[in-house]
JSON list of C-alpha atoms in Angstrom, two decimals:
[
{"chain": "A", "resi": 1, "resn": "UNK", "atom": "CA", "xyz": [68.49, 66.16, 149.88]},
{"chain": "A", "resi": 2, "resn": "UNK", "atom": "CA", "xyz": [71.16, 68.69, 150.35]},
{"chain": "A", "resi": 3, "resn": "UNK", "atom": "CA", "xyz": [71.37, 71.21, 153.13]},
{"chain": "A", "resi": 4, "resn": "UNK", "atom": "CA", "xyz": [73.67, 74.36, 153.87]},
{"chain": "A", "resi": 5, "resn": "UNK", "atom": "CA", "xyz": [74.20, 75.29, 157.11]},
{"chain": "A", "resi": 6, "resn": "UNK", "atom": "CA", "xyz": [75.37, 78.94, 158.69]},
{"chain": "A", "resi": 7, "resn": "UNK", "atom": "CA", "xyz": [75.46, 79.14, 162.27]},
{"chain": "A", "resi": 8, "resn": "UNK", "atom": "CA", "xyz": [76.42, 82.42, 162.86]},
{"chain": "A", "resi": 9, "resn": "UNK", "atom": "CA", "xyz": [73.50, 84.88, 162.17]},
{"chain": "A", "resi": 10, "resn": "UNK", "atom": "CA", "xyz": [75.46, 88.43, 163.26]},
{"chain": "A", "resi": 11, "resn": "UNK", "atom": "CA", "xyz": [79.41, 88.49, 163.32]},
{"chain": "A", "resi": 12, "resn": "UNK", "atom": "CA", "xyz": [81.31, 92.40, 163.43]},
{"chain": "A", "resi": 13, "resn": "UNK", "atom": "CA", "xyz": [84.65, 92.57, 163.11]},
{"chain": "A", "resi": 14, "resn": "UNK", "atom": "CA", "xyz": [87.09, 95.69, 163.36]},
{"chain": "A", "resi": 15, "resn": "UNK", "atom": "CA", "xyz": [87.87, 97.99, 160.13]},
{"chain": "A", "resi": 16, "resn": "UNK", "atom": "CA", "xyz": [91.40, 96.23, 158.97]},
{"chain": "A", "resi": 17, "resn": "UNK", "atom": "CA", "xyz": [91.21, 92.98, 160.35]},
{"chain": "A", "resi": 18, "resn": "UNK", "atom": "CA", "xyz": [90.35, 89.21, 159.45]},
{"chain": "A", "resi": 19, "resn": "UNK", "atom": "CA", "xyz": [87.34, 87.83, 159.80]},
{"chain": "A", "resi": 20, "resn": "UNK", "atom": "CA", "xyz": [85.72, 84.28, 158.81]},
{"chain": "A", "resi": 21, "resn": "UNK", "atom": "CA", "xyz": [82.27, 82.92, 158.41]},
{"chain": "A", "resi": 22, "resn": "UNK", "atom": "CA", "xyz": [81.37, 79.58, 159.06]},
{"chain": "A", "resi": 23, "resn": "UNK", "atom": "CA", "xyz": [79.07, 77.50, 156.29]},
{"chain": "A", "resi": 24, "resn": "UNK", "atom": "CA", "xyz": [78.90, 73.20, 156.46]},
{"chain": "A", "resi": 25, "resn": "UNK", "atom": "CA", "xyz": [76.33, 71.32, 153.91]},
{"chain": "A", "resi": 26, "resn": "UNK", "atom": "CA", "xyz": [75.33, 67.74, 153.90]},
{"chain": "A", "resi": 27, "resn": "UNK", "atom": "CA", "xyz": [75.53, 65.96, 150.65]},
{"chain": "A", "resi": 28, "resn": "UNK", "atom": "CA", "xyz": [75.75, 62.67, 149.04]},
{"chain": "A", "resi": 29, "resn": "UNK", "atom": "CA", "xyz": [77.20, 63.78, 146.02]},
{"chain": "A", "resi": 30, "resn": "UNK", "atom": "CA", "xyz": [80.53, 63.81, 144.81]},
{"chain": "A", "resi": 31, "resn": "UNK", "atom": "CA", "xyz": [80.40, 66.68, 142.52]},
{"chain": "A", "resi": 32, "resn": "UNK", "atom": "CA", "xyz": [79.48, 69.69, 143.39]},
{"chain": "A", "resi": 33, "resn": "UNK", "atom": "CA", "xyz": [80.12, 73.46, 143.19]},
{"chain": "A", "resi": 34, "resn": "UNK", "atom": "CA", "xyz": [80.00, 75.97, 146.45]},
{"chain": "A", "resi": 35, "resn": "UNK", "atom": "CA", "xyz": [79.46, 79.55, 146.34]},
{"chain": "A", "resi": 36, "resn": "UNK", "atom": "CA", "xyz": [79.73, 82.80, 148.84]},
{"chain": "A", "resi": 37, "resn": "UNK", "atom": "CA", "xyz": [77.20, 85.37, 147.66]},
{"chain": "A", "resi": 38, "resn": "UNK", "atom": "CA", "xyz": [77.32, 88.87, 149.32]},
{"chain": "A", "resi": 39, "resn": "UNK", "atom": "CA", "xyz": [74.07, 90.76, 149.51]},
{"chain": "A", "resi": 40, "resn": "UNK", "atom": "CA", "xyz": [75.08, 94.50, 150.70]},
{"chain": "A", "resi": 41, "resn": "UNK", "atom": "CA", "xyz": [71.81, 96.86, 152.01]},
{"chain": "A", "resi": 42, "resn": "UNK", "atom": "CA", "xyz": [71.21, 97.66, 148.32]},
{"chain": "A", "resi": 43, "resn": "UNK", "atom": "CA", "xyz": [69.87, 94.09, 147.95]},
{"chain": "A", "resi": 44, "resn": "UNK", "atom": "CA", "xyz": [71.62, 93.75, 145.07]},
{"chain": "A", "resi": 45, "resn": "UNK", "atom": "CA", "xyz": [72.77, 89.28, 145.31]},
{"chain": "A", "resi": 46, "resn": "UNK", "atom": "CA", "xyz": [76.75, 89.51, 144.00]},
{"chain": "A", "resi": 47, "resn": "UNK", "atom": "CA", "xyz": [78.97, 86.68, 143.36]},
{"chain": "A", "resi": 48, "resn": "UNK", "atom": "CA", "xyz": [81.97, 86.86, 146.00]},
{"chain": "A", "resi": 49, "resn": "UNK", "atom": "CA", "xyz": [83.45, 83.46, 145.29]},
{"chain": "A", "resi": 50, "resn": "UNK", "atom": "CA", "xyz": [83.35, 80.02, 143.86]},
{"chain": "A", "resi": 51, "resn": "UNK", "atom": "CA", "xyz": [85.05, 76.56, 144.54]},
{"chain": "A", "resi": 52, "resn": "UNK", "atom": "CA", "xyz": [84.46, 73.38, 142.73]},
{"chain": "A", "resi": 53, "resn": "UNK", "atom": "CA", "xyz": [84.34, 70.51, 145.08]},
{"chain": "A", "resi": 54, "resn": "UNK", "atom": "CA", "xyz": [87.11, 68.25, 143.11]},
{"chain": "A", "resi": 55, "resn": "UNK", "atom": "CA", "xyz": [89.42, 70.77, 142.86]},
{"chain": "A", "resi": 56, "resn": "UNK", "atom": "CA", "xyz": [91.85, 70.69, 145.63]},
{"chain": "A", "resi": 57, "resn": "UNK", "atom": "CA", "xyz": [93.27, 73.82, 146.08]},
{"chain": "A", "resi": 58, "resn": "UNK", "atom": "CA", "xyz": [90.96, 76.52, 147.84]},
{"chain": "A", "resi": 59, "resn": "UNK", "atom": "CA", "xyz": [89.56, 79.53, 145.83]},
{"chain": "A", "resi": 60, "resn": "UNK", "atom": "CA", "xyz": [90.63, 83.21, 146.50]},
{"chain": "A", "resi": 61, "resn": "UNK", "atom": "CA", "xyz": [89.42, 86.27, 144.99]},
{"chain": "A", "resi": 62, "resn": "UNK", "atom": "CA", "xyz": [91.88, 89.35, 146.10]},
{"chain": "A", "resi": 63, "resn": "UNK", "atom": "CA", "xyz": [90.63, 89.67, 150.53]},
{"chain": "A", "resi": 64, "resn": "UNK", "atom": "CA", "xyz": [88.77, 86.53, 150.12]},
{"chain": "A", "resi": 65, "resn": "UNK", "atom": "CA", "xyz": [89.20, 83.46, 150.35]},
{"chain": "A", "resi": 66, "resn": "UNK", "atom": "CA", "xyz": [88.02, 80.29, 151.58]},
{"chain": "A", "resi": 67, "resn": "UNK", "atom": "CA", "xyz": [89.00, 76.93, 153.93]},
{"chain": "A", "resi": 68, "resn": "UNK", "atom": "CA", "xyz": [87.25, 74.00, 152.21]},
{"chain": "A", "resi": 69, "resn": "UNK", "atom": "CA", "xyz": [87.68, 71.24, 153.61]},
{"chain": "A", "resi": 70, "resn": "UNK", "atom": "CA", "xyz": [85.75, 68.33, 151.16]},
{"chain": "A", "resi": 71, "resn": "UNK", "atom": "CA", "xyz": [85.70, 65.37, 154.50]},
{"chain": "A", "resi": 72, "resn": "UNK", "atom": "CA", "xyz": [84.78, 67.83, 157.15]},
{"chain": "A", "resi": 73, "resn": "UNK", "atom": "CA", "xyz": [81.86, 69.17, 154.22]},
{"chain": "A", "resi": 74, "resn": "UNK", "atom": "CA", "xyz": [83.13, 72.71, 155.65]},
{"chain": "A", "resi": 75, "resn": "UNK", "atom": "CA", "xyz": [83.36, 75.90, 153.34]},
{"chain": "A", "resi": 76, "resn": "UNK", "atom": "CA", "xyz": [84.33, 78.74, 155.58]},
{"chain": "A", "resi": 77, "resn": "UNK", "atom": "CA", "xyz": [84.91, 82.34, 153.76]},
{"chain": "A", "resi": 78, "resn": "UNK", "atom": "CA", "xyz": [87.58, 84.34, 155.25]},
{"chain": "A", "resi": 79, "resn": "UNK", "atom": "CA", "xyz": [87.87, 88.40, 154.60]},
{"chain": "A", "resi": 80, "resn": "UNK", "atom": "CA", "xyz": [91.52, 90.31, 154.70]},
{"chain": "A", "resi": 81, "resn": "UNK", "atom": "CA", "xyz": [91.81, 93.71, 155.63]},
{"chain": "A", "resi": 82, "resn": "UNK", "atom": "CA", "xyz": [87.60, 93.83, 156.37]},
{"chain": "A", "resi": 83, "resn": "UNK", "atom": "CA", "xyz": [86.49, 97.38, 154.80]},
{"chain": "A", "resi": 84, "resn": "UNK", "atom": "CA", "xyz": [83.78, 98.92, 155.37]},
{"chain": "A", "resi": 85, "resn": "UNK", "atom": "CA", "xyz": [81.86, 98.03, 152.02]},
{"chain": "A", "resi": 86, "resn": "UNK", "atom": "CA", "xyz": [82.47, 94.90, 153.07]},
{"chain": "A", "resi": 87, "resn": "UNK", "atom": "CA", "xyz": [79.20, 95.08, 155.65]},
{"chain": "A", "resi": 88, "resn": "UNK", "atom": "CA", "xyz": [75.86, 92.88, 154.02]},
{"chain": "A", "resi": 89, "resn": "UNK", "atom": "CA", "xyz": [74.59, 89.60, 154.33]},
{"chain": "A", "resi": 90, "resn": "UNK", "atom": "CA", "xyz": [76.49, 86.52, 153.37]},
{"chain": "A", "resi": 91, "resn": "UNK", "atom": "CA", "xyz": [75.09, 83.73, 151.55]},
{"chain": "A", "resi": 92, "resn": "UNK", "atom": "CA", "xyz": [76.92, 80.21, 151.65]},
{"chain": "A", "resi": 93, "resn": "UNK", "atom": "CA", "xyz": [75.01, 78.03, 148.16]},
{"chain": "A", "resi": 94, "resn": "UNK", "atom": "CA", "xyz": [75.71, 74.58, 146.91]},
{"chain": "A", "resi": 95, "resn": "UNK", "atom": "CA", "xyz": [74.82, 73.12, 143.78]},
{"chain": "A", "resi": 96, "resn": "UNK", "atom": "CA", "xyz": [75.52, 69.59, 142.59]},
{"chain": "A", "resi": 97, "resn": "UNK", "atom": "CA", "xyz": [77.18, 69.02, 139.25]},
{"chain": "A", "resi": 98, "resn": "UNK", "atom": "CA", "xyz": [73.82, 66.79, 138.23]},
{"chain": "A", "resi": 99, "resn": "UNK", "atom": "CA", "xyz": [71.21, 69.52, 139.91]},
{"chain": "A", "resi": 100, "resn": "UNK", "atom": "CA", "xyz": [69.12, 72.18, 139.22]},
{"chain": "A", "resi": 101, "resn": "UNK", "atom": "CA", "xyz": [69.10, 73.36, 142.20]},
{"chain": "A", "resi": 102, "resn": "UNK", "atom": "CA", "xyz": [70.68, 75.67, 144.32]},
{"chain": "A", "resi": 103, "resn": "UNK", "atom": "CA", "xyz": [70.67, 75.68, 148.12]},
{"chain": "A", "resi": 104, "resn": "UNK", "atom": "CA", "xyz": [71.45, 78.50, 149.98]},
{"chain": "A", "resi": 105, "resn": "UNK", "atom": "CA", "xyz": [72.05, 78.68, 154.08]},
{"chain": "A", "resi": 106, "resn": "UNK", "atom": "CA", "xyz": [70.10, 81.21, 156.05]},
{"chain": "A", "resi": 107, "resn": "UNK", "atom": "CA", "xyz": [72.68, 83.56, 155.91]},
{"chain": "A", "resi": 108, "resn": "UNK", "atom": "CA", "xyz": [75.50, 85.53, 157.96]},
{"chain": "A", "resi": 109, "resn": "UNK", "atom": "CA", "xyz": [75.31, 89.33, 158.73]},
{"chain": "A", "resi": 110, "resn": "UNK", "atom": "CA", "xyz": [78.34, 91.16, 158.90]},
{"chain": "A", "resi": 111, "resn": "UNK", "atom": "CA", "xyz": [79.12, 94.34, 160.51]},
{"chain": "A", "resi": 112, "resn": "UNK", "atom": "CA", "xyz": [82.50, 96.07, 159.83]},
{"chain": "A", "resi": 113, "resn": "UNK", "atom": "CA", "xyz": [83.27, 98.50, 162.70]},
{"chain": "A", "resi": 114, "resn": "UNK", "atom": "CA", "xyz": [85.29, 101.62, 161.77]},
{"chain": "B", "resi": 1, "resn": "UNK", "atom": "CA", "xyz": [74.54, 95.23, 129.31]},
{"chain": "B", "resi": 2, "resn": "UNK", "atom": "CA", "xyz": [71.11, 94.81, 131.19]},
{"chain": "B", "resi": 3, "resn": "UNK", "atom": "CA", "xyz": [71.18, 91.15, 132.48]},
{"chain": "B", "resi": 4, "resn": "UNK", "atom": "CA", "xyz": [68.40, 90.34, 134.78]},
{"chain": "B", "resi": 5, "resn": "UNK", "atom": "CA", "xyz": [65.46, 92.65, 135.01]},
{"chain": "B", "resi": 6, "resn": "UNK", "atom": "CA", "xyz": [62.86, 92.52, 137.36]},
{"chain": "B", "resi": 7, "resn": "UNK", "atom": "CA", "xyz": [59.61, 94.39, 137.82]},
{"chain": "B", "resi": 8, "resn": "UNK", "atom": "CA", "xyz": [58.08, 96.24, 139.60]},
{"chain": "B", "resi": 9, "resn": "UNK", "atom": "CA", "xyz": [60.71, 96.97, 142.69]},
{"chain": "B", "resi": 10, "resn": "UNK", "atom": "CA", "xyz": [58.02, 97.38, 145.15]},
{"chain": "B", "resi": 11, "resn": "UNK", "atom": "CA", "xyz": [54.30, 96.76, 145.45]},
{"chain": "B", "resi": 12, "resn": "UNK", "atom": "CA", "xyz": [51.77, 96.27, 147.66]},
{"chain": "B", "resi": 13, "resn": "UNK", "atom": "CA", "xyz": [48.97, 94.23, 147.44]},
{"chain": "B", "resi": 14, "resn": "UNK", "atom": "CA", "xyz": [45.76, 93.38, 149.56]},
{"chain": "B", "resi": 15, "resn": "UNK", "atom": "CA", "xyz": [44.85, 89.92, 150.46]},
{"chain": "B", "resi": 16, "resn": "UNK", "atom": "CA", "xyz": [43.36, 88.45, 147.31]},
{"chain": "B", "resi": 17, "resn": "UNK", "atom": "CA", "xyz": [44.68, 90.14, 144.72]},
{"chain": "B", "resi": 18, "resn": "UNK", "atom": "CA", "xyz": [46.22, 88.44, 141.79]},
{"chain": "B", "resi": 19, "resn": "UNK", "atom": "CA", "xyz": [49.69, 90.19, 140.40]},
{"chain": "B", "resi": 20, "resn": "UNK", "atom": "CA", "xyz": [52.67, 88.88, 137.93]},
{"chain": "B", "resi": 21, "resn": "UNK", "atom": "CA", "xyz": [56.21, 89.67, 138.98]},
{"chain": "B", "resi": 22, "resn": "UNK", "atom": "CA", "xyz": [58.06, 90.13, 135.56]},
{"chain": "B", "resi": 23, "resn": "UNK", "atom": "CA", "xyz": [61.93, 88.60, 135.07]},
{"chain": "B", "resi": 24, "resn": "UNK", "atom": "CA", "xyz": [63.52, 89.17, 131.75]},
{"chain": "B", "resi": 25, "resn": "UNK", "atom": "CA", "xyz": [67.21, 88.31, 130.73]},
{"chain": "B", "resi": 26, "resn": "UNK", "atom": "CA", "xyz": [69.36, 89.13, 127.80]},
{"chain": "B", "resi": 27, "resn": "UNK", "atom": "CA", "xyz": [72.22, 86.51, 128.43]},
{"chain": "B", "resi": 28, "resn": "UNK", "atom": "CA", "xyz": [70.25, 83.74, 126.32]},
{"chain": "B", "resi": 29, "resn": "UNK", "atom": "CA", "xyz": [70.32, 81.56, 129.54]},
{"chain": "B", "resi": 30, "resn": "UNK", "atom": "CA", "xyz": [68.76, 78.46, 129.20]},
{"chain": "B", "resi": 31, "resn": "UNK", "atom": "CA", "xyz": [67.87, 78.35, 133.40]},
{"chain": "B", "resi": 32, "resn": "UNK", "atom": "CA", "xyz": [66.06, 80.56, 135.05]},
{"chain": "B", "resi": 33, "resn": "UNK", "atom": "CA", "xyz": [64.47, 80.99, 139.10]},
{"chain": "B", "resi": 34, "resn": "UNK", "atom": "CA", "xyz": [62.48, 82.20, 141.20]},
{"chain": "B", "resi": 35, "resn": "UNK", "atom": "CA", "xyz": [63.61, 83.02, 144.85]},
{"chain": "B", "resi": 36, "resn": "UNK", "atom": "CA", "xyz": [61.77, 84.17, 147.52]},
{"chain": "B", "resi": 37, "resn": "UNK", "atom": "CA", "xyz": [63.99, 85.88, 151.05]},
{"chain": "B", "resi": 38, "resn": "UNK", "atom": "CA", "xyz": [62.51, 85.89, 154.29]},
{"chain": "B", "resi": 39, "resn": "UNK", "atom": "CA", "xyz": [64.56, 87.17, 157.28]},
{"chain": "B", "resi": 40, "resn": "UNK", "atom": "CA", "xyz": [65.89, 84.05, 158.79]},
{"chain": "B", "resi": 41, "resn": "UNK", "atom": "CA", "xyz": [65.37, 81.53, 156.07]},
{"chain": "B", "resi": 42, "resn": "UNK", "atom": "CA", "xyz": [67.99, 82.77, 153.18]},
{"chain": "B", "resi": 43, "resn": "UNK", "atom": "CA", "xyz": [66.72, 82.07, 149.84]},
{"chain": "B", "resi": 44, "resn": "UNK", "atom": "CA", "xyz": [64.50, 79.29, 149.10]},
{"chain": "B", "resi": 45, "resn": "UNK", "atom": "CA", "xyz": [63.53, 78.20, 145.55]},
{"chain": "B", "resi": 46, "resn": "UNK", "atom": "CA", "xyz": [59.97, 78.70, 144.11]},
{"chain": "B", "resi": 47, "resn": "UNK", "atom": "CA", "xyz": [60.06, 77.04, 141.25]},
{"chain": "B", "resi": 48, "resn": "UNK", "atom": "CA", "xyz": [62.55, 77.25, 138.11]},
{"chain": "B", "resi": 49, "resn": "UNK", "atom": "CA", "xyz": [62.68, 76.51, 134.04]},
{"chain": "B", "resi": 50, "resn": "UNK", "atom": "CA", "xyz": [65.96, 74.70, 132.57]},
{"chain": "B", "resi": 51, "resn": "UNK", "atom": "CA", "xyz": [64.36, 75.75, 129.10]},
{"chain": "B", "resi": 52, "resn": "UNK", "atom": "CA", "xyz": [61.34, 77.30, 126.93]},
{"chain": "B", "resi": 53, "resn": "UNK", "atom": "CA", "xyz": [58.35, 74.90, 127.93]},
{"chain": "B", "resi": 54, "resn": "UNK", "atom": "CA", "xyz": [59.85, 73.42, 130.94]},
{"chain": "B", "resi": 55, "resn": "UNK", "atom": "CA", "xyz": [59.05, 74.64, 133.94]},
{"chain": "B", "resi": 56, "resn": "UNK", "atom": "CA", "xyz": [59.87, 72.66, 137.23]},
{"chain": "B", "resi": 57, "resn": "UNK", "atom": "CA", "xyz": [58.41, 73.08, 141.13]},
{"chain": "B", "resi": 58, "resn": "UNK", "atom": "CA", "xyz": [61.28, 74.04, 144.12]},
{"chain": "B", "resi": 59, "resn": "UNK", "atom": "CA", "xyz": [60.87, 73.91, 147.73]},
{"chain": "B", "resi": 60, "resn": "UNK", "atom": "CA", "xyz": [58.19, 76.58, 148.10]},
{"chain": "B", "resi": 61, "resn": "UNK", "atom": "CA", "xyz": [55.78, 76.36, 145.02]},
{"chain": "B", "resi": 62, "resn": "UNK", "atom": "CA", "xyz": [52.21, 76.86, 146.85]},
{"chain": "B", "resi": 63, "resn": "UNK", "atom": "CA", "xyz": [50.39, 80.08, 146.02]},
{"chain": "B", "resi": 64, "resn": "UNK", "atom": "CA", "xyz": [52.62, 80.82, 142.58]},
{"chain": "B", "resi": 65, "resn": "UNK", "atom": "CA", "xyz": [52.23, 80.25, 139.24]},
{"chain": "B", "resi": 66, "resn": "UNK", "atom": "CA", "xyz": [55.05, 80.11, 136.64]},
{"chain": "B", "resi": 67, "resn": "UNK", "atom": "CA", "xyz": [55.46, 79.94, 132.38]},
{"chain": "B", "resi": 68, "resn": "UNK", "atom": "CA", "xyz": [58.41, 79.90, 130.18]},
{"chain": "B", "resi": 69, "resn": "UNK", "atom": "CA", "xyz": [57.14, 80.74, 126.56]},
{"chain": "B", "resi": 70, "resn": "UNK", "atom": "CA", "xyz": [60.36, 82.18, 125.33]},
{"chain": "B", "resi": 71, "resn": "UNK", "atom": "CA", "xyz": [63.80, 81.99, 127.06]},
{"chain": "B", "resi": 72, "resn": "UNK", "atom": "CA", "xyz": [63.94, 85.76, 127.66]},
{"chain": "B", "resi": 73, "resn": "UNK", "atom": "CA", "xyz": [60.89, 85.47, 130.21]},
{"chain": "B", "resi": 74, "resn": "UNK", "atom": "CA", "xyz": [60.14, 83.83, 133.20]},
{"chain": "B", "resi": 75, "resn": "UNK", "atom": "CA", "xyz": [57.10, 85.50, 134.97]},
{"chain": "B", "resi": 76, "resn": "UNK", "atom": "CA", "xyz": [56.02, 84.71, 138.25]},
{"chain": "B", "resi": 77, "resn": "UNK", "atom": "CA", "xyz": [52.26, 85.10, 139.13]},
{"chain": "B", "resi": 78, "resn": "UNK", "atom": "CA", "xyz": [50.29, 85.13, 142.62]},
{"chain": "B", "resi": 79, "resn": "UNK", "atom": "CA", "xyz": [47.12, 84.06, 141.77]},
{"chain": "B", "resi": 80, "resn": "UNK", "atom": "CA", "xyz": [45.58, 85.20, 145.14]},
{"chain": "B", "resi": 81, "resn": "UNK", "atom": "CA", "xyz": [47.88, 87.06, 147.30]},
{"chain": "B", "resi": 82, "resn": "UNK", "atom": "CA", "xyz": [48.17, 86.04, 151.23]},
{"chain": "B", "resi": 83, "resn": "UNK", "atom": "CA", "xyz": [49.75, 87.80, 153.92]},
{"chain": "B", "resi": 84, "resn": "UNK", "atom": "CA", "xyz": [52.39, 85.17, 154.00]},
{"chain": "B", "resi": 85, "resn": "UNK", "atom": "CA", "xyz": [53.51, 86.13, 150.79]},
{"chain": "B", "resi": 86, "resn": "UNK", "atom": "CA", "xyz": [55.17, 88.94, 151.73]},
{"chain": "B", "resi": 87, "resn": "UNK", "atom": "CA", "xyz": [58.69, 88.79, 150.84]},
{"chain": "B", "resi": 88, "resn": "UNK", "atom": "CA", "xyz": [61.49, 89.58, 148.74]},
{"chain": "B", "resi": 89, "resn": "UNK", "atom": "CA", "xyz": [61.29, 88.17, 145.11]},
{"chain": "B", "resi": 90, "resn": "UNK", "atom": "CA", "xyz": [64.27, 87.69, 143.00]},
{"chain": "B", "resi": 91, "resn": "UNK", "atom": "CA", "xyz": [64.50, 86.32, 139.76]},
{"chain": "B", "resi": 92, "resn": "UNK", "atom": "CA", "xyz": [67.91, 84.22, 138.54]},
{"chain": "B", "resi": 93, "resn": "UNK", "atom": "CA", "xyz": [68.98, 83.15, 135.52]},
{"chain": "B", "resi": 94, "resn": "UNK", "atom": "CA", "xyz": [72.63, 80.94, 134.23]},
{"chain": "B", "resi": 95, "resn": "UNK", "atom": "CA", "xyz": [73.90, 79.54, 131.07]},
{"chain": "B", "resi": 96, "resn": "UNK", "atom": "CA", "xyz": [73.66, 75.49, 130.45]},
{"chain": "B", "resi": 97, "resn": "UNK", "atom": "CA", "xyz": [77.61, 75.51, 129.32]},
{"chain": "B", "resi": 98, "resn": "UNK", "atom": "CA", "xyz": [80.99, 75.51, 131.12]},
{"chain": "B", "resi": 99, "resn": "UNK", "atom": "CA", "xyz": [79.99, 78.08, 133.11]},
{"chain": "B", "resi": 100, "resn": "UNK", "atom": "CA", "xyz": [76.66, 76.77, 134.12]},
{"chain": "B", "resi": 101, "resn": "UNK", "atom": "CA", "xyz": [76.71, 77.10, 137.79]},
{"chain": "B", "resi": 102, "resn": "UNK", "atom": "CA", "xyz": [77.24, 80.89, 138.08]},
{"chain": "B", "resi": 103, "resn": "UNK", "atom": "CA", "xyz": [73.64, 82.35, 138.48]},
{"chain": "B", "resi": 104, "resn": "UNK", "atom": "CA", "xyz": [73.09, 86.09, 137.98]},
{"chain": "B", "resi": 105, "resn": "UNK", "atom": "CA", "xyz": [70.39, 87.46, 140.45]},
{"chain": "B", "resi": 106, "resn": "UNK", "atom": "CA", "xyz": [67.92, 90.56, 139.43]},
{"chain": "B", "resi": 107, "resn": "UNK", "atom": "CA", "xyz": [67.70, 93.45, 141.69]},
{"chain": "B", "resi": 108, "resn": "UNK", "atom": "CA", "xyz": [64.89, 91.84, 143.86]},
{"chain": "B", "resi": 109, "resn": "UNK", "atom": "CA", "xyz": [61.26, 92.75, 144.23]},
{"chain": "B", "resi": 110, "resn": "UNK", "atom": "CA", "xyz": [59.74, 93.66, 147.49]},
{"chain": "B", "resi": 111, "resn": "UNK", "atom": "CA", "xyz": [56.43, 92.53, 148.36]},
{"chain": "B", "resi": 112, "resn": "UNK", "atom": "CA", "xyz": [53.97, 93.51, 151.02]},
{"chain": "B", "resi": 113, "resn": "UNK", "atom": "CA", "xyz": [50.49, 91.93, 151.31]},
{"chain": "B", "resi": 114, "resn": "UNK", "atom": "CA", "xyz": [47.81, 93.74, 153.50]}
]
C-alpha cells in the first residue's frame, strides 16, 4: 500500500521570502508520478506541480519548485518570493504508473504574513 | 469550458435521509472519483470508475453508493445519511492517455448531517 506523509500541519512564512513544505511516501513501486495540489479558502483543488519519479531532474513551475529526492522517497515543495495568494492548504499526492489511485497526505497549511 | 461540475454546493441533511451528489464532466475522461475532506485526514478516496460500467471501491466506501452509466456522470448517493458523513465532497475526473495522471477536481460540495 502506498502512503504520503506531511508532517507539518501549519507553517507561515514572511511576504517575500522562501519557504518549503515537507511531504515523504512509502512505496514499492518504481514508477510513479507526485503531485503538489494547492487548495486556497475558495476550496477550489488546483494543480501547483508535477514530477515523474524516473525523471531526474526536479520540476519547477515559475516560484515553485521541488527537492525530490527518489532514495530518500522525499518530495519537498519550495515557494520563491511567498505572496500573499500564495496562503491555502497544500496537498502532497502520489500515484503509481500501474494505479488507479491517488493518495494524498493530510495536508500543510500555509500562512503568508504581510 | 466547464470541466467538472458538481452539485449542489451545500446541503444539509438530517440523519437518515437519502441524497445523490451529482459530478458531470465534459473532458470525455475515461476516470472519474469521489473524494471526501475531513480536517486532518486530506483527501481520501470513496470509490472511483476507470470507465462506463466499471465502478471500483477506495479506502472509504461504507455508507455510499456509486454508478457510471455514461462517461459524462458519476453520481454519488448516501443511501442513509449519518452524522459522520459530514464532509466535503469533491468529484475528479482525468483522461486514460499521456496525460493520464493529471486529475481535475470540481468545486467541492459541503455536507452537513444533523
Amino acid at each position: 500500500a502506498q502512503t504520503v506523509t506531511q508532517s507539518q500541519p501549519e507553517m507561515s512564512v514572511q511576504e517575500a521570502e522562501t519557504v518549503t513544505l515537507s511531504c515523504t511516501y512509502d512505496t514499492s513501486e518504481s514508477n510513479y508520478y507526485l503531485f503538489w495540489y494547492k487548495q486556497p479558502p475558495s476550496r477550489q483543488m488546483i494543480l501547483v506541480i508535477r514530477q515523474e519519479a524516473y525523471k531526474q531532474q526536479n520540476a519547477t513551475e515559475n516560484r515553485f519548485s521541488v527537492n525530490f529526492q527518489k532514495a530518500a522517497k522525499s518530495f519537498s515543495l519550495k515557494i520563491s518570493d511567498s505572496q500573499l495568494g500564495d496562503t491555502a492548504m497544500y496537498f502532497c499526492a502520489f500515484i503509481s504508473n500501474t494505479g488507479n489511485q491517488f493518495y494524498f497526505g493530510t495536508g500543510t497549511s500555509l500562512t503568508v504574513i504581510p | 469550458n466547464a470541466g467538472v461540475t458538481q452539485t449542489p454546493k451545500f446541503q444539509v441533511l438530517k440523519t437518515g435521509q437519502s441524497m445523490t451528489l451529482q459530478c458531470a464532466q465534459d473532458m470525455n475522461h475515461e476516470y472519474m472519483s469521489w473524494y471526501r475532506q475531513d480536517p486532518g485526514m486530506g483527501l481520501r478516496l470513496i470509490h472511483y470508475s476507470v470507465g462506463a460500467g466499471i465502478t471500483d471501491q477506495g479506502e472509504v466506501p461504507n455508507g455510499y453508493n456509486v454508478s457510471r452509466s455514461t462517461t459524462e456522470d458519476f453520481p454519488l448517493r448516501l443511501l442513509s445519511a449519518a452524522p459522520s458523513q459530514t464532509s466535503v465532497y469533491f468529484c475528479a475526473s482525468r483522461t486514460g492517455g499521456l496525460a493520464k495522471n493529471i486529475q481535475y477536481f470540481g468545486a467541492g460540495t459541503r455536507l452537513s448531517v444533523l
